PDB file of C-alpha atoms in Angstrom:
ATOM      1  CA  MET Q   1      -7.643  90.979  15.017  1.00  0.00           C
ATOM      2  CA  MET Q   2      -6.039  91.268  11.579  1.00  0.00           C
ATOM      3  CA  ASN Q   3      -2.566  91.774  13.046  1.00  0.00           C
ATOM      4  CA  LYS Q   4      -2.979  88.758  15.292  1.00  0.00           C
ATOM      5  CA  THR Q   5      -4.052  86.576  12.370  1.00  0.00           C
ATOM      6  CA  LYS Q   6      -1.076  87.738  10.318  1.00  0.00           C
ATOM      7  CA  GLN Q   7       1.304  87.132  13.213  1.00  0.00           C
ATOM      8  CA  ASN Q   8       0.021  83.566  13.712  1.00  0.00           C
ATOM      9  CA  LYS Q   9       0.200  82.671  10.024  1.00  0.00           C
ATOM     10  CA  THR Q  10       2.583  79.767   9.463  1.00  0.00           C
ATOM     11  CA  LYS Q  11       4.953  79.530   6.500  1.00  0.00           C
ATOM     12  CA  HIS Q  12       6.543  76.459   4.947  1.00  0.00           C
ATOM     13  CA  LEU Q  13       9.350  76.209   2.360  1.00  0.00           C
ATOM     14  CA  ASP Q  14       9.853  73.146   0.154  1.00  0.00           C
ATOM     15  CA  VAL Q  15      13.382  73.068  -1.277  1.00  0.00           C
ATOM     16  CA  GLY Q  16      13.819  71.484  -4.698  1.00  0.00           C
ATOM     17  CA  CYS Q  17      10.054  71.629  -5.106  1.00  0.00           C
ATOM     18  CA  GLY Q  18       9.666  71.492  -8.877  1.00  0.00           C
ATOM     19  CA  SER Q  19       6.052  72.324  -9.745  1.00  0.00           C
ATOM     20  CA  GLN Q  20       4.550  70.271  -6.896  1.00  0.00           C
ATOM     21  CA  PRO Q  21       5.784  71.442  -3.501  1.00  0.00           C
ATOM     22  CA  ARG Q  22       4.962  69.502  -0.356  1.00  0.00           C
ATOM     23  CA  ASN Q  23       3.541  70.941   2.816  1.00  0.00           C
ATOM     24  CA  PRO Q  24       4.034  68.198   5.457  1.00  0.00           C
ATOM     25  CA  PHE Q  25       3.008  70.407   8.395  1.00  0.00           C
ATOM     26  CA  ASN Q  26      -0.033  71.982   6.698  1.00  0.00           C
ATOM     27  CA  CYS Q  27       1.223  75.544   7.062  1.00  0.00           C
ATOM     28  CA  ASN Q  28      -0.960  78.460   5.962  1.00  0.00           C
ATOM     29  CA  GLU Q  29       1.538  79.699   3.364  1.00  0.00           C
ATOM     30  CA  LEU Q  30       3.411  77.393   0.988  1.00  0.00           C
ATOM     31  CA  HIS Q  31       6.648  78.538  -0.640  1.00  0.00           C
ATOM     32  CA  GLY Q  32       8.965  76.705  -3.013  1.00  0.00           C
ATOM     33  CA  VAL Q  33      12.476  77.191  -4.334  1.00  0.00           C
ATOM     34  CA  ASP Q  34      14.200  75.354  -7.179  1.00  0.00           C
ATOM     35  CA  ILE Q  35      16.740  75.843  -9.932  1.00  0.00           C
ATOM     36  CA  VAL Q  36      14.224  75.591 -12.797  1.00  0.00           C
ATOM     37  CA  ASP Q  37      11.881  78.174 -14.301  1.00  0.00           C
ATOM     38  CA  ASN Q  38       8.336  77.751 -13.029  1.00  0.00           C
ATOM     39  CA  LYS Q  39       5.490  79.992 -14.131  1.00  0.00           C
ATOM     40  CA  GLY Q  40       1.783  80.112 -13.475  1.00  0.00           C
ATOM     41  CA  LEU Q  41       2.007  78.297 -10.161  1.00  0.00           C
ATOM     42  CA  ASN Q  42      -0.498  78.493  -7.326  1.00  0.00           C
ATOM     43  CA  PHE Q  43       2.163  78.960  -4.646  1.00  0.00           C
ATOM     44  CA  SER Q  44       4.948  81.436  -3.917  1.00  0.00           C
ATOM     45  CA  TYR Q  45       7.981  80.358  -5.960  1.00  0.00           C
ATOM     46  CA  LYS Q  46      11.545  81.608  -6.291  1.00  0.00           C
ATOM     47  CA  LYS Q  47      14.232  80.436  -8.676  1.00  0.00           C
ATOM     48  CA  ALA Q  48      17.668  79.961  -7.127  1.00  0.00           C
ATOM     49  CA  ASN Q  49      20.619  77.569  -7.233  1.00  0.00           C
ATOM     50  CA  VAL Q  50      20.675  76.881  -3.501  1.00  0.00           C
ATOM     51  CA  VAL Q  51      23.668  74.568  -3.902  1.00  0.00           C
ATOM     52  CA  LEU Q  52      25.876  77.628  -4.400  1.00  0.00           C
ATOM     53  CA  GLU Q  53      23.593  80.525  -3.429  1.00  0.00           C
ATOM     54  CA  PRO Q  54      21.925  81.506  -0.140  1.00  0.00           C
ATOM     55  CA  LEU Q  55      18.252  80.740   0.309  1.00  0.00           C
ATOM     56  CA  PRO Q  56      16.535  83.906  -1.007  1.00  0.00           C
ATOM     57  CA  TYR Q  57      14.594  84.632   2.181  1.00  0.00           C
ATOM     58  CA  ALA Q  58      14.977  86.724   5.309  1.00  0.00           C
ATOM     59  CA  ASP Q  59      16.278  85.427   8.617  1.00  0.00           C
ATOM     60  CA  SER Q  60      13.794  83.455  10.763  1.00  0.00           C
ATOM     61  CA  TYR Q  61      11.142  83.573   8.017  1.00  0.00           C
ATOM     62  CA  PHE Q  62       9.755  80.024   8.020  1.00  0.00           C
ATOM     63  CA  ASN Q  63       8.075  77.782  10.548  1.00  0.00           C
ATOM     64  CA  SER Q  64       9.222  74.710   8.664  1.00  0.00           C
ATOM     65  CA  ILE Q  65      11.354  73.616   5.718  1.00  0.00           C
ATOM     66  CA  SER Q  66      11.282  70.329   3.808  1.00  0.00           C
ATOM     67  CA  ALA Q  67      13.754  68.705   1.432  1.00  0.00           C
ATOM     68  CA  TYR Q  68      12.469  65.557  -0.225  1.00  0.00           C
ATOM     69  CA  ASP Q  69      15.152  63.668  -2.160  1.00  0.00           C
ATOM     70  CA  PHE Q  70      17.235  66.819  -2.384  1.00  0.00           C
ATOM     71  CA  ILE Q  71      20.233  66.881  -0.056  1.00  0.00           C
ATOM     72  CA  GLU Q  72      21.827  63.916  -1.844  1.00  0.00           C
ATOM     73  CA  HIS Q  73      22.337  66.319  -4.790  1.00  0.00           C
ATOM     74  CA  ILE Q  74      24.403  68.832  -2.772  1.00  0.00           C
ATOM     75  CA  PRO Q  75      28.188  68.361  -3.105  1.00  0.00           C
ATOM     76  CA  ARG Q  76      30.140  68.022   0.108  1.00  0.00           C
ATOM     77  CA  PHE Q  77      32.888  70.281  -1.232  1.00  0.00           C
ATOM     78  CA  ALA Q  78      33.618  72.305  -4.351  1.00  0.00           C
ATOM     79  CA  ILE Q  79      36.260  74.656  -5.735  1.00  0.00           C
ATOM     80  CA  VAL Q  80      34.795  78.096  -6.474  1.00  0.00           C
ATOM     81  CA  ASN Q  81      37.124  80.897  -7.612  1.00  0.00           C
ATOM     82  CA  ASN Q  82      40.129  78.828  -6.482  1.00  0.00           C
ATOM     83  CA  LYS Q  83      38.634  78.542  -3.018  1.00  0.00           C
ATOM     84  CA  THR Q  84      37.430  75.374  -1.290  1.00  0.00           C
ATOM     85  CA  VAL Q  85      33.811  75.656  -0.147  1.00  0.00           C
ATOM     86  CA  PHE Q  86      31.485  73.191   1.559  1.00  0.00           C
ATOM     87  CA  PRO Q  87      28.067  73.519  -0.120  1.00  0.00           C
ATOM     88  CA  PHE Q  88      26.349  70.979   2.135  1.00  0.00           C
ATOM     89  CA  ILE Q  89      27.538  72.777   5.280  1.00  0.00           C
ATOM     90  CA  ASP Q  90      26.526  76.112   3.734  1.00  0.00           C
ATOM     91  CA  PHE Q  91      23.074  74.771   2.868  1.00  0.00           C
ATOM     92  CA  MET Q  92      22.486  73.544   6.414  1.00  0.00           C
ATOM     93  CA  ASN Q  93      23.562  76.975   7.684  1.00  0.00           C
ATOM     94  CA  GLU Q  94      20.994  78.559   5.376  1.00  0.00           C
ATOM     95  CA  VAL Q  95      18.220  76.221   6.537  1.00  0.00           C
ATOM     96  CA  TYR Q  96      19.013  77.159  10.121  1.00  0.00           C
ATOM     97  CA  ARG Q  97      19.161  80.868   9.286  1.00  0.00           C
ATOM     98  CA  VAL Q  98      15.726  81.100   7.677  1.00  0.00           C
ATOM     99  CA  LEU Q  99      13.938  78.933  10.260  1.00  0.00           C
ATOM    100  CA  ARG Q 100      12.204  80.628  13.150  1.00  0.00           C
ATOM    101  CA  PRO Q 101      13.159  79.661  16.699  1.00  0.00           C
ATOM    102  CA  GLY Q 102      11.628  76.232  17.215  1.00  0.00           C
ATOM    103  CA  GLY Q 103      11.150  75.813  13.452  1.00  0.00           C
ATOM    104  CA  VAL Q 104      11.379  72.320  11.966  1.00  0.00           C
ATOM    105  CA  PHE Q 105      13.618  70.976   9.205  1.00  0.00           C
ATOM    106  CA  TYR Q 106      12.285  67.807   7.580  1.00  0.00           C
ATOM    107  CA  ALA Q 107      14.453  65.932   5.087  1.00  0.00           C
ATOM    108  CA  VAL Q 108      14.155  62.573   3.330  1.00  0.00           C
ATOM    109  CA  THR Q 109      17.105  61.146   1.437  1.00  0.00           C
ATOM    110  CA  PRO Q 110      18.414  57.760   0.212  1.00  0.00           C
ATOM    111  CA  LEU Q 111      20.495  56.012   2.851  1.00  0.00           C
ATOM    112  CA  TYR Q 112      24.032  54.731   2.234  1.00  0.00           C
ATOM    113  CA  PRO Q 113      24.814  51.951   1.277  1.00  0.00           C
ATOM    114  CA  ARG Q 114      21.427  51.231  -0.304  1.00  0.00           C
ATOM    115  CA  ILE Q 115      21.396  51.102  -4.121  1.00  0.00           C
ATOM    116  CA  GLU Q 116      18.988  54.079  -4.202  1.00  0.00           C
ATOM    117  CA  ALA Q 117      21.858  56.286  -2.994  1.00  0.00           C
ATOM    118  CA  PHE Q 118      23.956  55.497  -6.085  1.00  0.00           C
ATOM    119  CA  THR Q 119      21.559  54.806  -8.969  1.00  0.00           C
ATOM    120  CA  ASP Q 120      20.959  58.443  -9.906  1.00  0.00           C
ATOM    121  CA  PRO Q 121      24.212  59.814 -11.420  1.00  0.00           C
ATOM    122  CA  THR Q 122      23.511  63.254  -9.928  1.00  0.00           C
ATOM    123  CA  HIS Q 123      23.647  61.909  -6.369  1.00  0.00           C
ATOM    124  CA  VAL Q 124      26.932  63.193  -4.943  1.00  0.00           C
ATOM    125  CA  ASN Q 125      26.199  63.406  -1.204  1.00  0.00           C
ATOM    126  CA  PHE Q 126      25.889  60.054   0.513  1.00  0.00           C
ATOM    127  CA  ILE Q 127      24.018  60.230   3.807  1.00  0.00           C
ATOM    128  CA  THR Q 128      24.748  57.627   6.475  1.00  0.00           C
ATOM    129  CA  LYS Q 129      22.858  56.808   9.660  1.00  0.00           C
ATOM    130  CA  LYS Q 130      25.229  59.144  11.560  1.00  0.00           C
ATOM    131  CA  THR Q 131      25.595  62.119   9.192  1.00  0.00           C
ATOM    132  CA  HIS Q 132      23.037  64.056  11.242  1.00  0.00           C
ATOM    133  CA  THR Q 133      25.458  64.245  14.189  1.00  0.00           C
ATOM    134  CA  TYR Q 134      27.356  66.976  12.330  1.00  0.00           C
ATOM    135  CA  PHE Q 135      24.334  69.282  12.669  1.00  0.00           C
ATOM    136  CA  THR Q 136      22.594  68.191  15.854  1.00  0.00           C
ATOM    137  CA  LEU Q 137      23.104  68.373  19.578  1.00  0.00           C
ATOM    138  CA  PRO Q 138      25.049  67.263  21.502  1.00  0.00           C
ATOM    139  CA  ASN Q 139      27.814  66.862  18.894  1.00  0.00           C
ATOM    140  CA  LEU Q 140      27.518  69.646  16.288  1.00  0.00           C
ATOM    141  CA  ALA Q 141      30.612  68.126  14.676  1.00  0.00           C
ATOM    142  CA  GLY Q 142      30.087  70.249  11.562  1.00  0.00           C
ATOM    143  CA  SER Q 143      31.205  73.337  13.478  1.00  0.00           C
ATOM    144  CA  ILE Q 144      34.824  72.539  12.576  1.00  0.00           C
ATOM    145  CA  TYR Q 145      33.848  73.052   8.911  1.00  0.00           C
ATOM    146  CA  GLY Q 146      31.861  76.234   9.473  1.00  0.00           C
ATOM    147  CA  PHE Q 147      28.431  75.004  10.546  1.00  0.00           C
ATOM    148  CA  ASN Q 148      27.083  77.680  12.899  1.00  0.00           C
ATOM    149  CA  GLY Q 149      23.589  76.347  13.589  1.00  0.00           C
ATOM    150  CA  LYS Q 150      22.139  74.283  16.392  1.00  0.00           C
ATOM    151  CA  PHE Q 151      19.517  71.631  15.755  1.00  0.00           C
ATOM    152  CA  LYS Q 152      17.799  69.352  18.255  1.00  0.00           C
ATOM    153  CA  ILE Q 153      16.797  65.893  17.040  1.00  0.00           C
ATOM    154  CA  ILE Q 154      13.072  65.260  16.881  1.00  0.00           C
ATOM    155  CA  GLN Q 155      13.427  62.141  14.758  1.00  0.00           C
ATOM    156  CA  VAL Q 156      16.077  60.240  12.810  1.00  0.00           C
ATOM    157  CA  LYS Q 157      14.518  57.154  11.301  1.00  0.00           C
ATOM    158  CA  LYS Q 158      15.092  54.691   8.480  1.00  0.00           C
ATOM    159  CA  VAL Q 159      11.998  54.255   6.292  1.00  0.00           C
ATOM    160  CA  LYS Q 160      10.857  52.418   3.201  1.00  0.00           C
ATOM    161  CA  ALA Q 161      10.210  54.503   0.111  1.00  0.00           C
ATOM    162  CA  SER Q 162       6.504  53.713   0.446  1.00  0.00           C
ATOM    163  CA  GLN Q 163       6.442  55.300   3.920  1.00  0.00           C
ATOM    164  CA  ILE Q 164       7.858  58.681   2.950  1.00  0.00           C
ATOM    165  CA  GLY Q 165       5.508  61.432   4.033  1.00  0.00           C
ATOM    166  CA  LYS Q 166       3.395  59.004   6.047  1.00  0.00           C
ATOM    167  CA  GLU Q 167       5.426  58.848   9.272  1.00  0.00           C
ATOM    168  CA  ASP Q 168       2.615  60.505  11.222  1.00  0.00           C
ATOM    169  CA  SER Q 169      -0.193  58.298   9.907  1.00  0.00           C
ATOM    170  CA  PRO Q 170      -2.194  56.199  12.417  1.00  0.00           C
ATOM    171  CA  TRP Q 171      -0.179  53.375  13.975  1.00  0.00           C
ATOM    172  CA  ILE Q 172      -2.469  50.641  12.686  1.00  0.00           C
ATOM    173  CA  ILE Q 173      -1.972  51.871   9.105  1.00  0.00           C
ATOM    174  CA  ARG Q 174       1.808  51.924   9.560  1.00  0.00           C
ATOM    175  CA  VAL Q 175       1.795  48.398  11.017  1.00  0.00           C
ATOM    176  CA  LEU Q 176      -0.348  46.998   8.208  1.00  0.00           C
ATOM    177  CA  LYS Q 177       1.853  48.600   5.556  1.00  0.00           C
ATOM    178  CA  ASP Q 178       5.005  47.332   7.273  1.00  0.00           C
ATOM    179  CA  VAL Q 179       3.603  43.797   7.244  1.00  0.00           C
ATOM    180  CA  ILE Q 180       2.597  44.008   3.588  1.00  0.00           C
ATOM    181  CA  TYR Q 181       5.937  45.412   2.449  1.00  0.00           C
ATOM    182  CA  SER Q 182       7.872  42.970   4.621  1.00  0.00           C
ATOM    183  CA  ILE Q 183       6.154  40.131   2.798  1.00  0.00           C
ATOM    184  CA  ILE Q 184       7.359  41.413  -0.559  1.00  0.00           C
ATOM    185  CA  TYR Q 185      10.769  42.235   1.011  1.00  0.00           C
ATOM    186  CA  ILE Q 186      11.135  45.914   0.331  1.00  0.00           C
ATOM    187  CA  LYS Q 187      13.928  47.169   2.582  1.00  0.00           C
ATOM    188  CA  LYS Q 188      14.230  50.526   4.277  1.00  0.00           C
ATOM    189  CA  SER Q 189      16.029  52.590   1.657  1.00  0.00           C
ATOM    190  CA  HIS Q 190      15.717  56.171   2.972  1.00  0.00           C
ATOM    191  CA  ILE Q 191      16.390  58.119   6.121  1.00  0.00           C
ATOM    192  CA  VAL Q 192      14.172  60.811   7.604  1.00  0.00           C
ATOM    193  CA  TRP Q 193      15.581  63.790   9.498  1.00  0.00           C
ATOM    194  CA  LYS Q 194      13.288  65.896  11.617  1.00  0.00           C
ATOM    195  CA  PHE Q 195      15.180  68.622  13.495  1.00  0.00           C
ATOM    196  CA  GLU Q 196      14.151  71.593  15.614  1.00  0.00           C
ATOM    197  CA  ALA Q 197      16.072  74.873  15.218  1.00  0.00           C
ATOM    198  CA  ILE Q 198      17.395  75.968  18.589  1.00  0.00           C
ATOM    199  CA  LYS Q 199      17.906  79.723  18.555  1.00  0.00           C
ATOM    200  CA  ASP Q 200      17.168  82.728  20.691  1.00  0.00           C
ATOM    201  CA  HIS Q 201      13.687  84.213  20.391  1.00  0.00           C
ATOM    202  CA  LYS Q 202      13.761  87.745  19.015  1.00  0.00           C
TER     203      LYS Q 202
END
């Protein structure tokens, strides 16, 4: 019984979590990774610069991974030791690597050309409504730059900032909020990615 419970335990990783990680799929175990020092936290935390370093976890470790307002901070290319590298491609490879077969990657990021994509001076990766095609079937266009994963689209959707994290709320709540925010003319400023990792079961 104990082994079965351990085997069925779900694990979630929130990338760029700070001191308040999110757990959008209500997994049993919550893990976080960020570049800052965090101590005395009530979740499993690791410090790492995942822009230039691998995610510090084993292959196929997580059931799900989230990145809220994070991928816009990952450079598309950089020069490291006189060599051109593609940190965004490398990061997506790492997400794929540590997800279990059928695992879910959930990301929310400002959408180009909305002002939210440019206001923060540390935003260096501008995500368009078609950027996902470099990482998802049937295109996998990122393979020419070294992307070796395979994601299936569950959802690609433009959302208002007020809707982030509430995409699965009851439809009547979503409709009422859409009406309210339409009245005060808040536009859809972010894009949500929800991908499934397609890989062989081992």
